[in-house]
mmCIF file of C-alpha atoms and ligand atoms in Angstrom:
data_model
loop_
_atom_site.group_PDB
_atom_site.id
_atom_site.type_symbol
_atom_site.label_atom_id
_atom_site.label_comp_id
_atom_site.label_asym_id
_atom_site.label_seq_id
_atom_site.Cartn_x
_atom_site.Cartn_y
_atom_site.Cartn_z
ATOM 1 C CA MET A 28 0.230 -0.050 -0.286
ATOM 2 C CA SER A 29 1.068 3.378 -0.666
ATOM 3 C CA LEU A 30 1.687 5.507 2.465
ATOM 4 C CA GLU A 31 -0.855 8.119 1.921
ATOM 5 C CA THR A 32 -4.390 7.172 3.131
ATOM 6 C CA ARG A 33 -7.179 8.253 0.951
ATOM 7 C CA ASN A 34 -10.691 9.015 1.766
ATOM 8 C CA ILE A 35 -12.962 7.290 -1.194
ATOM 9 C CA PRO A 36 -16.619 7.689 -0.926
ATOM 10 C CA LEU A 37 -19.456 4.817 -1.683
ATOM 11 C CA SER A 38 -20.863 6.917 -4.195
ATOM 12 C CA SER A 39 -21.026 10.650 -5.557
ATOM 13 C CA PRO A 40 -23.307 12.788 -7.733
ATOM 14 C CA TYR A 41 -22.253 13.598 -11.184
ATOM 15 C CA LEU A 42 -23.328 17.506 -11.271
ATOM 16 C CA ASP A 43 -21.913 20.638 -13.280
ATOM 17 C CA GLU A 44 -22.679 24.284 -14.349
ATOM 18 C CA ARG A 45 -25.600 23.147 -16.787
ATOM 19 C CA ASP A 46 -27.085 21.565 -13.439
ATOM 20 C CA GLU A 47 -26.886 24.794 -11.582
ATOM 21 C CA GLU A 48 -28.153 26.995 -14.351
ATOM 22 C CA LEU A 49 -31.422 24.954 -14.861
ATOM 23 C CA VAL A 50 -31.887 24.907 -11.072
ATOM 24 C CA LEU A 51 -31.383 28.747 -10.971
ATOM 25 C CA GLU A 52 -33.591 29.441 -13.670
ATOM 26 C CA VAL A 53 -36.256 28.106 -11.795
ATOM 27 C CA LEU A 54 -35.989 29.415 -8.458
ATOM 28 C CA ARG A 55 -36.059 32.872 -10.479
ATOM 29 C CA SER A 56 -39.211 32.035 -11.708
ATOM 30 C CA GLY A 57 -40.840 31.721 -9.050
ATOM 31 C CA ARG A 58 -42.601 28.494 -10.020
ATOM 32 C CA LEU A 59 -41.337 26.074 -7.560
ATOM 33 C CA SER A 60 -43.775 23.211 -7.345
ATOM 34 C CA LEU A 61 -45.627 21.852 -10.504
ATOM 35 C CA GLY A 62 -44.428 23.931 -13.793
ATOM 36 C CA PRO A 63 -42.882 23.168 -17.660
ATOM 37 C CA ALA A 64 -39.689 21.567 -16.055
ATOM 38 C CA ILE A 65 -41.586 18.513 -14.852
ATOM 39 C CA ASP A 66 -42.950 18.230 -18.742
ATOM 40 C CA ARG A 67 -39.939 18.468 -20.081
ATOM 41 C CA PHE A 68 -38.458 16.048 -17.901
ATOM 42 C CA GLU A 69 -41.101 13.653 -17.855
ATOM 43 C CA GLN A 70 -40.692 14.066 -21.724
ATOM 44 C CA LEU A 71 -36.913 13.444 -22.109
ATOM 45 C CA PHE A 72 -37.093 10.391 -19.688
ATOM 46 C CA ALA A 73 -40.065 8.872 -21.797
ATOM 47 C CA GLU A 74 -37.914 9.334 -24.936
ATOM 48 C CA LYS A 75 -34.392 7.891 -23.389
ATOM 49 C CA VAL A 76 -36.376 4.956 -22.231
ATOM 50 C CA GLY A 77 -38.929 4.262 -25.265
ATOM 51 C CA ALA A 78 -41.732 4.453 -23.405
ATOM 52 C CA PRO A 79 -44.949 6.504 -24.582
ATOM 53 C CA TYR A 80 -45.814 7.739 -21.247
ATOM 54 C CA ALA A 81 -43.694 9.053 -18.100
ATOM 55 C CA ALA A 82 -45.116 10.499 -14.714
ATOM 56 C CA ALA A 83 -42.782 11.959 -12.441
ATOM 57 C CA VAL A 84 -42.840 11.184 -8.839
ATOM 58 C CA SER A 85 -41.268 12.481 -5.229
ATOM 59 C CA SER A 86 -39.383 9.437 -5.233
ATOM 60 C CA GLY A 87 -38.716 5.623 -6.499
ATOM 61 C CA THR A 88 -40.985 4.539 -3.536
ATOM 62 C CA SER A 89 -43.907 6.525 -4.280
ATOM 63 C CA GLY A 90 -43.708 5.262 -7.849
ATOM 64 C CA LEU A 91 -43.723 1.363 -6.742
ATOM 65 C CA HIS A 92 -46.465 2.515 -4.354
ATOM 66 C CA LEU A 93 -48.563 4.303 -7.248
ATOM 67 C CA LEU A 94 -48.140 1.253 -9.121
ATOM 68 C CA SER A 95 -49.591 -0.992 -6.542
ATOM 69 C CA VAL A 96 -52.348 1.134 -6.094
ATOM 70 C CA ILE A 97 -53.118 1.231 -9.608
ATOM 71 C CA GLY A 98 -52.787 -2.528 -10.032
ATOM 72 C CA GLY A 99 -55.269 -3.102 -7.165
ATOM 73 C CA LEU A 100 -52.592 -4.792 -4.610
ATOM 74 C CA GLY A 101 -54.407 -4.883 -1.322
ATOM 75 C CA GLU A 102 -55.809 -7.011 1.663
ATOM 76 C CA GLY A 103 -55.702 -10.899 1.250
ATOM 77 C CA ASP A 104 -53.650 -10.725 -2.358
ATOM 78 C CA GLU A 105 -50.167 -12.214 -2.526
ATOM 79 C CA VAL A 106 -47.293 -10.291 -4.580
ATOM 80 C CA ILE A 107 -44.262 -12.382 -5.386
ATOM 81 C CA THR A 108 -41.130 -10.163 -5.278
ATOM 82 C CA SER A 109 -37.570 -10.717 -4.763
ATOM 83 C CA PRO A 110 -35.508 -10.785 -1.413
ATOM 84 C CA TYR A 111 -32.470 -9.508 -2.537
ATOM 85 C CA SER A 112 -33.123 -5.917 -2.820
ATOM 86 C CA PHE A 113 -33.921 -2.831 -1.302
ATOM 87 C CA VAL A 114 -36.966 -2.755 1.148
ATOM 88 C CA ALA A 115 -39.097 -0.556 -1.123
ATOM 89 C CA SER A 116 -39.769 -2.842 -3.624
ATOM 90 C CA ALA A 117 -41.671 -4.923 -1.014
ATOM 91 C CA ASN A 118 -43.026 -2.400 1.134
ATOM 92 C CA CYS A 119 -44.920 -1.037 -1.942
ATOM 93 C CA PHE A 120 -47.471 -3.166 -1.847
ATOM 94 C CA VAL A 121 -47.676 -4.231 1.877
ATOM 95 C CA TYR A 122 -48.318 -0.473 2.447
ATOM 96 C CA GLU A 123 -51.885 -1.529 0.729
ATOM 97 C CA GLY A 124 -52.087 -4.567 3.108
ATOM 98 C CA ALA A 125 -51.086 -7.111 0.396
ATOM 99 C CA THR A 126 -49.054 -10.191 1.722
ATOM 100 C CA PRO A 127 -45.255 -10.554 0.346
ATOM 101 C CA VAL A 128 -43.966 -13.652 -0.861
ATOM 102 C CA PHE A 129 -40.330 -13.706 -1.634
ATOM 103 C CA ALA A 130 -39.361 -16.115 -4.447
ATOM 104 C CA ASP A 131 -35.363 -17.166 -4.439
ATOM 105 C CA VAL A 132 -33.072 -15.067 -6.687
ATOM 106 C CA ASP A 133 -30.692 -17.083 -9.380
ATOM 107 C CA ALA A 134 -27.213 -16.374 -7.714
ATOM 108 C CA ARG A 135 -25.697 -15.673 -11.288
ATOM 109 C CA THR A 136 -27.880 -12.797 -12.037
ATOM 110 C CA MET A 137 -28.663 -11.983 -8.586
ATOM 111 C CA ASN A 138 -32.548 -11.327 -10.111
ATOM 112 C CA LEU A 139 -35.665 -13.286 -9.388
ATOM 113 C CA ASP A 140 -35.837 -16.805 -10.975
ATOM 114 C CA PRO A 141 -38.626 -17.410 -13.150
ATOM 115 C CA ALA A 142 -38.871 -20.996 -11.746
ATOM 116 C CA ALA A 143 -38.702 -20.042 -8.363
ATOM 117 C CA VAL A 144 -41.543 -17.358 -9.178
ATOM 118 C CA GLU A 145 -43.910 -19.697 -10.716
ATOM 119 C CA ALA A 146 -43.484 -22.521 -7.601
ATOM 120 C CA ALA A 147 -44.504 -19.015 -5.223
ATOM 121 C CA ILE A 148 -47.890 -18.675 -7.395
ATOM 122 C CA THR A 149 -51.059 -19.863 -5.154
ATOM 123 C CA PRO A 150 -54.849 -18.693 -6.115
ATOM 124 C CA ARG A 151 -54.178 -15.798 -3.983
ATOM 125 C CA THR A 152 -51.238 -14.545 -6.017
ATOM 126 C CA LYS A 153 -51.979 -10.966 -7.464
ATOM 127 C CA GLY A 154 -49.032 -9.678 -8.826
ATOM 128 C CA ILE A 155 -45.430 -9.886 -9.301
ATOM 129 C CA VAL A 156 -42.485 -6.907 -8.431
ATOM 130 C CA ALA A 157 -39.541 -7.787 -10.563
ATOM 131 C CA VAL A 158 -36.128 -5.929 -9.733
ATOM 132 C CA ASP A 159 -33.587 -5.308 -11.774
ATOM 133 C CA ILE A 160 -30.812 -5.609 -9.174
ATOM 134 C CA PHE A 161 -27.545 -3.816 -9.482
ATOM 135 C CA GLY A 162 -28.545 -2.274 -12.972
ATOM 136 C CA TYR A 163 -28.610 -5.633 -14.226
ATOM 137 C CA PRO A 164 -31.821 -6.684 -16.320
ATOM 138 C CA CYS A 165 -34.447 -9.042 -14.778
ATOM 139 C CA GLU A 166 -36.075 -11.989 -16.896
ATOM 140 C CA LEU A 167 -38.553 -9.956 -18.102
ATOM 141 C CA ASP A 168 -39.901 -12.206 -20.961
ATOM 142 C CA PRO A 169 -40.386 -15.193 -18.946
ATOM 143 C CA LEU A 170 -42.080 -13.307 -16.077
ATOM 144 C CA ARG A 171 -44.209 -11.471 -18.291
ATOM 145 C CA GLU A 172 -45.422 -14.795 -19.706
ATOM 146 C CA LEU A 173 -46.759 -15.905 -15.974
ATOM 147 C CA CYS A 174 -48.454 -12.694 -15.348
ATOM 148 C CA GLU A 175 -50.186 -13.285 -18.991
ATOM 149 C CA ARG A 176 -50.994 -16.877 -17.894
ATOM 150 C CA HIS A 177 -52.200 -16.532 -14.357
ATOM 151 C CA GLY A 178 -53.609 -12.677 -14.655
ATOM 152 C CA LEU A 179 -51.490 -11.102 -12.617
ATOM 153 C CA VAL A 180 -49.950 -7.141 -12.426
ATOM 154 C CA LEU A 181 -46.183 -6.855 -13.167
ATOM 155 C CA ILE A 182 -44.398 -3.906 -11.648
ATOM 156 C CA GLN A 183 -40.894 -3.811 -12.842
ATOM 157 C CA ASP A 184 -38.634 -2.410 -9.989
ATOM 158 C CA ALA A 185 -36.080 -0.630 -12.311
ATOM 159 C CA CYS A 186 -35.017 2.009 -9.683
ATOM 160 C CA GLU A 187 -31.396 0.964 -10.010
ATOM 161 C CA ALA A 188 -31.313 0.208 -13.857
ATOM 162 C CA LEU A 189 -31.649 3.577 -15.834
ATOM 163 C CA GLY A 190 -29.856 2.596 -19.008
ATOM 164 C CA ALA A 191 -29.829 -1.247 -19.216
ATOM 165 C CA GLU A 192 -31.125 -3.236 -22.088
ATOM 166 C CA TYR A 193 -32.891 -6.325 -22.095
ATOM 167 C CA LYS A 194 -32.740 -8.331 -25.732
ATOM 168 C CA GLY A 195 -31.759 -5.278 -27.178
ATOM 169 C CA ARG A 196 -33.867 -2.765 -26.103
ATOM 170 C CA PRO A 197 -34.156 -0.485 -23.216
ATOM 171 C CA VAL A 198 -35.281 -0.802 -19.745
ATOM 172 C CA GLY A 199 -38.632 0.992 -19.695
ATOM 173 C CA SER A 200 -39.585 0.155 -23.432
ATOM 174 C CA HIS A 201 -40.773 -3.368 -23.439
ATOM 175 C CA GLY A 202 -44.205 -2.658 -21.777
ATOM 176 C CA ALA A 203 -44.150 -3.336 -18.573
ATOM 177 C CA ASP A 204 -44.938 -0.514 -16.103
ATOM 178 C CA ALA A 205 -41.488 0.508 -14.778
ATOM 179 C CA VAL A 206 -39.881 2.728 -11.697
ATOM 180 C CA PHE A 207 -36.825 4.403 -11.471
ATOM 181 C CA ALA A 208 -35.374 6.192 -8.765
ATOM 182 C CA PHE A 209 -32.854 9.439 -8.532
ATOM 183 C CA TYR A 210 -31.637 9.191 -4.947
ATOM 184 C CA PRO A 211 -28.119 10.985 -5.396
ATOM 185 C CA ASN A 212 -26.282 7.315 -5.729
ATOM 186 C CA LYS A 213 -28.448 6.391 -8.443
ATOM 187 C CA GLN A 214 -26.330 7.148 -12.166
ATOM 188 C CA MET A 215 -28.245 10.311 -12.634
ATOM 189 C CA THR A 216 -30.168 12.094 -9.535
ATOM 190 C CA THR A 217 -32.862 14.923 -9.063
ATOM 191 C CA GLY A 218 -31.850 14.582 -4.927
ATOM 192 C CA GLU A 219 -34.576 12.757 -3.734
ATOM 193 C CA GLY A 220 -37.444 11.701 -6.691
ATOM 194 C CA GLY A 221 -38.333 9.093 -9.129
ATOM 195 C CA ILE A 222 -40.481 8.213 -12.328
ATOM 196 C CA VAL A 223 -42.595 6.054 -13.525
ATOM 197 C CA THR A 224 -42.816 4.774 -17.136
ATOM 198 C CA THR A 225 -46.104 3.302 -18.805
ATOM 199 C CA HIS A 226 -47.334 1.991 -21.994
ATOM 200 C CA SER A 227 -51.043 2.623 -20.588
ATOM 201 C CA GLU A 228 -52.792 5.989 -21.365
ATOM 202 C CA GLU A 229 -54.844 5.248 -18.656
ATOM 203 C CA THR A 230 -52.433 4.152 -16.064
ATOM 204 C CA TRP A 231 -50.657 7.080 -17.081
ATOM 205 C CA LYS A 232 -53.716 9.336 -16.097
ATOM 206 C CA ALA A 233 -54.152 7.511 -12.790
ATOM 207 C CA LEU A 234 -50.526 8.300 -11.912
ATOM 208 C CA VAL A 235 -50.792 11.695 -12.828
ATOM 209 C CA SER A 236 -54.197 12.139 -10.382
ATOM 210 C CA LEU A 237 -52.719 9.927 -7.513
ATOM 211 C CA ARG A 238 -49.224 11.622 -7.090
ATOM 212 C CA ASN A 239 -51.300 15.123 -6.826
ATOM 213 C CA GLN A 240 -53.714 14.258 -4.279
ATOM 214 C CA GLY A 241 -56.517 12.453 -6.130
ATOM 215 C CA ARG A 242 -57.389 15.711 -8.064
ATOM 216 C CA ALA A 243 -59.360 14.968 -11.468
ATOM 217 C CA ASP A 244 -58.002 15.651 -14.946
ATOM 218 C CA GLY A 245 -59.316 19.272 -15.745
ATOM 219 C CA GLY A 246 -61.021 19.687 -12.424
ATOM 220 C CA GLY A 247 -60.304 22.431 -9.851
ATOM 221 C CA TRP A 248 -57.484 22.545 -7.222
ATOM 222 C CA LEU A 249 -59.724 21.549 -4.203
ATOM 223 C CA ASP A 250 -61.691 18.818 -6.109
ATOM 224 C CA HIS A 251 -60.428 15.298 -5.706
ATOM 225 C CA ALA A 252 -61.935 12.550 -7.214
ATOM 226 C CA ARG A 253 -59.874 9.686 -5.725
ATOM 227 C CA LEU A 254 -57.890 9.396 -2.807
ATOM 228 C CA GLY A 255 -54.350 10.282 -3.643
ATOM 229 C CA PHE A 256 -50.861 11.504 -2.133
ATOM 230 C CA ASN A 257 -48.943 14.083 -2.185
ATOM 231 C CA TYR A 258 -46.193 12.313 -3.972
ATOM 232 C CA ARG A 259 -45.423 15.325 -6.922
ATOM 233 C CA ILE A 260 -41.965 16.057 -7.672
ATOM 234 C CA ASP A 261 -41.348 19.702 -8.089
ATOM 235 C CA ASP A 262 -39.698 21.723 -10.865
ATOM 236 C CA VAL A 263 -36.455 22.435 -9.017
ATOM 237 C CA ARG A 264 -35.756 18.697 -8.969
ATOM 238 C CA ALA A 265 -37.406 18.437 -12.226
ATOM 239 C CA ALA A 266 -34.759 21.226 -13.419
ATOM 240 C CA LEU A 267 -31.828 19.014 -12.161
ATOM 241 C CA GLY A 268 -33.637 15.890 -13.895
ATOM 242 C CA ILE A 269 -33.106 17.505 -17.104
ATOM 243 C CA GLY A 270 -29.309 18.508 -16.979
ATOM 244 C CA GLN A 271 -28.531 15.130 -15.778
ATOM 245 C CA ILE A 272 -30.739 13.424 -18.562
ATOM 246 C CA GLU A 273 -28.751 16.039 -21.035
ATOM 247 C CA LYS A 274 -25.841 13.993 -19.910
ATOM 248 C CA LEU A 275 -27.009 10.810 -19.446
ATOM 249 C CA ASP A 276 -24.782 9.120 -22.127
ATOM 250 C CA THR A 277 -21.876 10.496 -21.097
ATOM 251 C CA ILE A 278 -22.720 9.133 -17.099
ATOM 252 C CA LEU A 279 -23.336 5.881 -18.207
ATOM 253 C CA SER A 280 -20.270 5.679 -20.348
ATOM 254 C CA LEU A 281 -18.205 7.047 -17.593
ATOM 255 C CA ARG A 282 -19.780 4.290 -15.312
ATOM 256 C CA GLN A 283 -18.995 1.702 -18.128
ATOM 257 C CA ALA A 284 -15.339 2.838 -18.342
ATOM 258 C CA ALA A 285 -14.981 2.875 -14.445
ATOM 259 C CA ALA A 286 -16.362 -0.751 -14.127
ATOM 260 C CA ALA A 287 -14.150 -2.214 -16.890
ATOM 261 C CA ARG A 288 -11.154 -0.769 -14.911
ATOM 262 C CA TYR A 289 -12.381 -2.549 -11.634
ATOM 263 C CA GLY A 290 -12.750 -5.526 -13.598
ATOM 264 C CA GLU A 291 -9.008 -5.539 -14.925
ATOM 265 C CA LEU A 292 -7.686 -4.138 -11.648
ATOM 266 C CA LEU A 293 -9.446 -7.023 -9.760
ATOM 267 C CA ALA A 294 -9.357 -10.000 -12.204
ATOM 268 C CA GLY A 295 -7.461 -12.957 -10.667
ATOM 269 C CA LEU A 296 -7.831 -12.297 -6.874
ATOM 270 C CA ASP A 297 -8.492 -14.970 -5.004
ATOM 271 C CA GLY A 298 -11.158 -14.927 -2.835
ATOM 272 C CA LEU A 299 -13.399 -12.637 -5.154
ATOM 273 C CA GLU A 300 -16.107 -13.052 -7.838
ATOM 274 C CA LEU A 301 -16.653 -10.221 -10.038
ATOM 275 C CA PRO A 302 -20.020 -8.839 -10.922
ATOM 276 C CA LEU A 303 -22.008 -11.069 -13.781
ATOM 277 C CA ALA A 304 -20.681 -9.674 -17.356
ATOM 278 C CA ASP A 305 -23.145 -8.820 -20.236
ATOM 279 C CA ASP A 306 -24.645 -11.438 -22.383
ATOM 280 C CA ALA A 307 -26.621 -10.726 -25.481
ATOM 281 C CA ASP A 308 -30.214 -10.323 -23.826
ATOM 282 C CA HIS A 309 -28.731 -8.399 -20.674
ATOM 283 C CA VAL A 310 -26.580 -5.280 -20.653
ATOM 284 C CA ARG A 311 -26.050 -3.717 -17.208
ATOM 285 C CA SER A 312 -26.799 -0.189 -16.360
ATOM 286 C CA TRP A 313 -23.603 0.188 -13.756
ATOM 287 C CA PHE A 314 -25.162 1.552 -10.587
ATOM 288 C CA VAL A 315 -23.103 -0.165 -8.177
ATOM 289 C CA TYR A 316 -20.300 -2.157 -8.191
ATOM 290 C CA VAL A 317 -20.490 -5.542 -6.098
ATOM 291 C CA VAL A 318 -18.190 -8.243 -5.766
ATOM 292 C CA THR A 319 -18.958 -11.076 -4.201
ATOM 293 C CA LEU A 320 -16.180 -12.927 -1.667
ATOM 294 C CA GLY A 321 -15.628 -16.338 -1.377
ATOM 295 C CA GLN A 322 -17.150 -18.724 1.372
ATOM 296 C CA GLY A 323 -14.336 -18.644 3.647
ATOM 297 C CA VAL A 324 -13.581 -15.056 3.526
ATOM 298 C CA ASP A 325 -14.327 -12.704 6.955
ATOM 299 C CA ARG A 326 -16.814 -9.928 5.163
ATOM 300 C CA GLU A 327 -16.574 -8.062 8.470
ATOM 301 C CA ARG A 328 -12.490 -8.298 8.808
ATOM 302 C CA VAL A 329 -12.235 -6.819 5.207
ATOM 303 C CA ILE A 330 -14.768 -3.915 5.547
ATOM 304 C CA ASP A 331 -12.838 -2.955 8.692
ATOM 305 C CA GLU A 332 -9.583 -3.137 6.882
ATOM 306 C CA LEU A 333 -10.882 -1.085 4.086
ATOM 307 C CA ALA A 334 -11.962 1.599 6.289
ATOM 308 C CA ARG A 335 -8.845 1.654 7.843
ATOM 309 C CA GLN A 336 -7.473 2.716 4.444
ATOM 310 C CA GLY A 337 -10.171 4.856 3.958
ATOM 311 C CA VAL A 338 -12.098 3.477 1.550
ATOM 312 C CA ALA A 339 -15.870 3.063 2.059
ATOM 313 C CA THR A 340 -17.871 -0.018 1.487
ATOM 314 C CA SER A 341 -21.327 -1.445 1.969
ATOM 315 C CA ARG A 342 -23.355 -4.682 2.638
ATOM 316 C CA TYR A 343 -25.211 -4.750 -0.197
ATOM 317 C CA LEU A 344 -27.927 -6.205 0.378
ATOM 318 C CA PRO A 345 -29.552 -7.704 3.448
ATOM 319 C CA SER A 346 -32.184 -9.997 2.746
ATOM 320 C CA ILE A 347 -35.453 -8.327 2.762
ATOM 321 C CA HIS A 348 -37.482 -11.119 4.528
ATOM 322 C CA LEU A 349 -34.908 -10.914 7.582
ATOM 323 C CA GLN A 350 -35.117 -7.553 8.324
ATOM 324 C CA ALA A 351 -36.715 -7.043 11.845
ATOM 325 C CA TYR A 352 -40.002 -5.728 10.451
ATOM 326 C CA MET A 353 -40.413 -8.503 8.073
ATOM 327 C CA ARG A 354 -40.043 -11.105 10.673
ATOM 328 C CA GLU A 355 -42.221 -9.787 13.211
ATOM 329 C CA ARG A 356 -45.036 -9.029 10.882
ATOM 330 C CA TYR A 357 -44.848 -12.430 8.784
ATOM 331 C CA GLY A 358 -42.604 -15.043 11.239
ATOM 332 C CA PHE A 359 -40.128 -15.234 7.753
ATOM 333 C CA SER A 360 -37.001 -16.709 9.084
ATOM 334 C CA GLU A 361 -33.620 -18.371 7.795
ATOM 335 C CA GLY A 362 -33.737 -20.802 5.335
ATOM 336 C CA LEU A 363 -36.497 -19.413 3.202
ATOM 337 C CA CYS A 364 -34.506 -18.307 0.199
ATOM 338 C CA PRO A 365 -30.959 -19.792 0.793
ATOM 339 C CA VAL A 366 -29.597 -18.109 -2.153
ATOM 340 C CA SER A 367 -30.127 -14.447 -1.398
ATOM 341 C CA GLU A 368 -29.316 -15.512 2.346
ATOM 342 C CA ASP A 369 -25.925 -16.617 0.933
ATOM 343 C CA LEU A 370 -25.550 -13.377 -1.190
ATOM 344 C CA SER A 371 -26.398 -10.902 1.437
ATOM 345 C CA ARG A 372 -23.307 -12.764 3.719
ATOM 346 C CA ARG A 373 -21.123 -12.387 1.166
ATOM 347 C CA THR A 374 -21.859 -9.095 -1.130
ATOM 348 C CA LEU A 375 -19.740 -6.110 -0.770
ATOM 349 C CA ALA A 376 -20.160 -2.919 -2.947
ATOM 350 C CA LEU A 377 -17.074 -0.901 -3.270
ATOM 351 C CA PRO A 378 -16.681 2.842 -4.363
ATOM 352 C CA PHE A 379 -18.473 3.517 -7.570
ATOM 353 C CA PHE A 380 -19.348 6.740 -9.157
ATOM 354 C CA THR A 381 -18.973 8.724 -12.553
ATOM 355 C CA ALA A 382 -16.374 10.529 -11.945
ATOM 356 C CA ILE A 383 -14.327 7.903 -9.784
ATOM 357 C CA GLY A 384 -10.734 8.160 -11.191
ATOM 358 C CA GLU A 385 -8.119 5.384 -11.806
ATOM 359 C CA ASP A 386 -5.644 6.169 -9.352
ATOM 360 C CA ASP A 387 -8.913 5.757 -6.621
ATOM 361 C CA GLN A 388 -9.691 2.348 -8.170
ATOM 362 C CA ARG A 389 -6.105 0.778 -8.342
ATOM 363 C CA TYR A 390 -5.814 2.183 -4.258
ATOM 364 C CA VAL A 391 -9.311 0.348 -3.646
ATOM 365 C CA ALA A 392 -8.125 -2.829 -5.803
ATOM 366 C CA GLU A 393 -4.539 -2.735 -3.741
ATOM 367 C CA ALA A 394 -6.681 -2.351 -0.071
ATOM 368 C CA LEU A 395 -8.534 -4.785 -1.388
ATOM 369 C CA ALA A 396 -6.116 -7.288 -2.325
ATOM 370 C CA ALA A 397 -4.246 -6.816 1.000
ATOM 371 C CA ALA A 398 -7.394 -7.046 2.845
ATOM 372 C CA LEU A 399 -8.039 -10.710 1.073
HETATM 373 C C1 PLP B 408 -34.314 -1.491 -6.119
HETATM 374 C C2 PLP B 408 -34.788 0.134 -5.407
HETATM 375 N N1 PLP B 408 -36.279 -0.277 -5.384
HETATM 376 C C3 PLP B 408 -36.422 1.303 -4.679
HETATM 377 C C4 PLP B 408 -35.575 1.962 -4.181
HETATM 378 C C5 PLP B 408 -36.279 3.241 -3.858
HETATM 379 O O1 PLP B 408 -35.985 4.488 -4.282
HETATM 380 P P1 PLP B 408 -36.487 5.790 -3.682
HETATM 381 O O2 PLP B 408 -35.094 6.094 -2.434
HETATM 382 O O3 PLP B 408 -36.180 6.729 -4.234
HETATM 383 O O4 PLP B 408 -37.433 5.899 -2.783
HETATM 384 C C6 PLP B 408 -34.516 2.074 -4.581
HETATM 385 C C7 PLP B 408 -33.304 3.345 -4.161
HETATM 386 O O5 PLP B 408 -33.245 3.108 -3.165
HETATM 387 C C8 PLP B 408 -33.770 0.828 -5.251
HETATM 388 O O6 PLP B 408 -32.886 0.378 -5.170
#
C-alpha cells in the first residue's frame, strides 16, 4: 500500500454548471412546484427509455406505491417479489395490505428466478414485483409470460437500472410499467425523486391524479376525484433531472469505463467474484460495483481493513425477509431463500461513482487485495 491514506466515498453525484443554471432558472421563475420543467423532464425521460408515457414522482418508493395502488394490490392478495433488493420493492404493496411472498433469486444474476416465482404462485397471487438489481435486467419475458398466464399485475422495479438493456432494447421500452429512482447514489439524480414509465394512457392518467392528491383531470385544485397522495416532484428537482438526462449518455459511458477498470484491476484475485458480465440479452447499467467474497472470507474483517485505509464499502444487500419488521409481521426466518441469504452474507459494494478516477480505483483494488 502507498503511505498516503485516501478517503474514497461509496458514491458521489455527478453535477455541473448546466445543472446549476437549470435549477437557478426555476428558482428565479418563482414557480417552484408543478411547472414546465416537470413536463420537459418527463418528455426527455420517456424518449430516453422508449416509453410513451412518464410521470415523475417524489421518489422511487412513491412510484412503486402508486403502481401497487393502480394494480389493486391489497388485503388478501399475495405479491411475489425478490428478497435480494432494497426494502421499497416489497414495502410498496405491504402499504396496501398485500402479503409479500419472497421467491429466491438466481445466484448468477441476483435477480428473481422465474422457476422459483412460478413455484410460489397460489390462487391468492395477484402480482409480481420484479427488480433489476444492481442495474442488471431481470428475466422480463418469462415473468411477463407467467403474469399473462395467471392474470397477474407486473411491476418492474427498475430503480437501479436506468440505461440497462434487455434483449436489445432499453429497460422501460418493453411494455411493463417500470419505476426509476434518482437518489444521489443513482446513475442520475434529482436529489430525491423518481419516475414511472408506462405504455398505458389510462395508467398514466391515474398516476398523474394519484401523485397529486387524487385531483381530477380538468378539475379544480380543491376537487378530489379519488384518494390520492402528495407524491409530486417539483420543478426545482425536475430542472436538475433535465440537466442530468442531457448528459446521461456521458454518465453511463463513464460508469461503464469505471466498471471495466475495476474488472481489470481485480481480475484473478483469490477469494473474490466479480459482477456478472453482460450477454446478448442483458446489458447492465452500472449502478454500483458489488463483488462477492469467497465462502471462507471474513467480510467484517475486510470491511474494517478497507475502512482503515479510508475506503468506504457497504453490505449490499441484506435479504428483505430477514429484516426485523418482516420477521415480526410474517414470521419469516433463515432458510426461506437460501441463495439470497448466501449472497447477503458475502456481497460487498466498493466505491463507485461516475467521476471515480483510475488512481482511486487502483488504491481500492490494492487495499482489497491486501485485506483478502
Ligand atoms: C431496487 C430499489 N427499489 C426502490 C428504491 C427506492 O427508491 P427511492 O429511494 O427513490 O425511494 C431503490 C432506491 O433506493 C432501489 O434501489
